[in-house]
Coordinates of C-alpha atoms in Angstrom, one line a residue:
M1 CA -18.2 -26.6 -10.2
G2 CA -17.3 -28.4 -13.6
I3 CA -15.8 -31.6 -14.8
Y4 CA -12.7 -31.6 -14.4
L5 CA -12.7 -31.9 -10.2
T6 CA -15.1 -34.6 -9.8
K7 CA -16.3 -35.2 -5.5
E8 CA -12.9 -37.3 -5.0
K9 CA -11.0 -34.4 -6.2
K10 CA -12.7 -31.8 -3.3
E11 CA -12.7 -34.1 -1.1
E12 CA -9.1 -35.1 -1.3
I13 CA -8.2 -31.5 -1.3
F14 CA -10.8 -30.3 1.6
K15 CA -9.1 -33.5 3.6
E16 CA -5.6 -32.0 3.1
Y17 CA -6.0 -28.4 3.7
G18 CA -9.5 -27.9 5.8
G19 CA -8.8 -30.7 8.5
S20 CA -12.2 -33.7 7.5
E21 CA -13.4 -33.4 4.0
T22 CA -16.7 -32.2 5.4
N23 CA -15.4 -29.0 6.5
T24 CA -15.7 -27.5 3.3
G25 CA -16.7 -23.6 5.6
S26 CA -12.5 -23.3 6.5
T27 CA -10.9 -21.0 4.8
E28 CA -8.0 -23.1 4.3
G29 CA -9.9 -25.5 2.0
Q30 CA -11.7 -22.8 0.6
I31 CA -8.2 -20.9 -0.3
A32 CA -6.7 -24.2 -2.2
L33 CA -10.0 -24.9 -4.1
F34 CA -9.8 -22.0 -5.4
T35 CA -6.8 -22.4 -6.5
Y36 CA -6.9 -25.3 -8.4
R37 CA -10.6 -24.3 -10.2
I38 CA -7.6 -21.6 -11.3
Q39 CA -4.6 -23.9 -11.8
S40 CA -7.4 -25.4 -14.4
L41 CA -8.6 -22.0 -15.9
S42 CA -6.0 -21.4 -16.6
E43 CA -4.4 -24.1 -18.0
H44 CA -8.6 -24.2 -20.9
L45 CA -7.3 -20.7 -21.4
K46 CA -3.7 -21.7 -22.8
L47 CA -5.2 -23.9 -25.0
N48 CA -8.4 -21.5 -26.1
P49 CA -7.7 -18.0 -25.6
K50 CA -11.3 -16.5 -27.0
D51 CA -13.1 -18.4 -24.2
Q52 CA -14.2 -15.2 -22.9
S53 CA -16.4 -16.0 -20.6
S54 CA -14.2 -18.2 -18.0
R55 CA -12.1 -16.0 -18.4
K56 CA -14.1 -14.0 -16.2
S57 CA -14.9 -16.9 -13.8
L58 CA -11.1 -16.7 -13.1
L59 CA -10.4 -13.0 -12.3
S60 CA -13.8 -13.7 -10.2
L61 CA -12.1 -16.7 -8.5
V62 CA -9.4 -14.2 -8.3
G63 CA -11.1 -12.3 -6.5
K64 CA -12.2 -14.4 -4.2
R65 CA -9.3 -15.9 -3.8
R66 CA -6.7 -12.3 -2.9
R67 CA -10.5 -12.0 -0.3
L68 CA -9.8 -15.0 1.8
L69 CA -6.6 -14.5 1.4
S70 CA -5.8 -11.4 3.0
Y71 CA -8.7 -12.4 6.0
L72 CA -6.8 -15.4 6.7
A73 CA -4.1 -13.0 7.1
K74 CA -5.5 -11.1 9.6
K75 CA -6.7 -13.8 11.9
D76 CA -4.4 -16.0 11.1
I77 CA -0.7 -14.6 10.1
K78 CA 0.8 -18.4 10.7
G79 CA -1.3 -20.5 9.3
Y80 CA -1.6 -18.0 6.5
R81 CA 2.1 -18.4 5.7
E82 CA 2.2 -21.6 5.6
L83 CA -0.7 -21.8 3.3
T84 CA 0.9 -20.3 1.0
S85 CA 4.2 -21.9 0.7
K86 CA 1.6 -24.7 0.8
L87 CA 0.7 -24.0 -2.8
G88 CA 2.8 -22.1 -4.0
I89 CA 1.1 -18.7 -4.7
R90 CA 2.5 -15.3 -3.3
K91 CA 6.2 -15.0 -3.4

């Protein structure tokens, strides 16, 4: 993952969004984790604009999150709306 994501932080994210810290397969928890990683990579790229490997990783994460969000929207529209407002993504 990266040095910016500790085990405790990951467990905290999954506990808040996925139900429990061991429920790492939940769609909501994965979206929240990707959002946290995207924010961290965005901050890194502001300081290091020529870091192309991190830019590629960022684009990959954005694509994964987008696919999970569209899956969640099809499966549970109410949960999708709650999650997007809670994370502050998609206006």
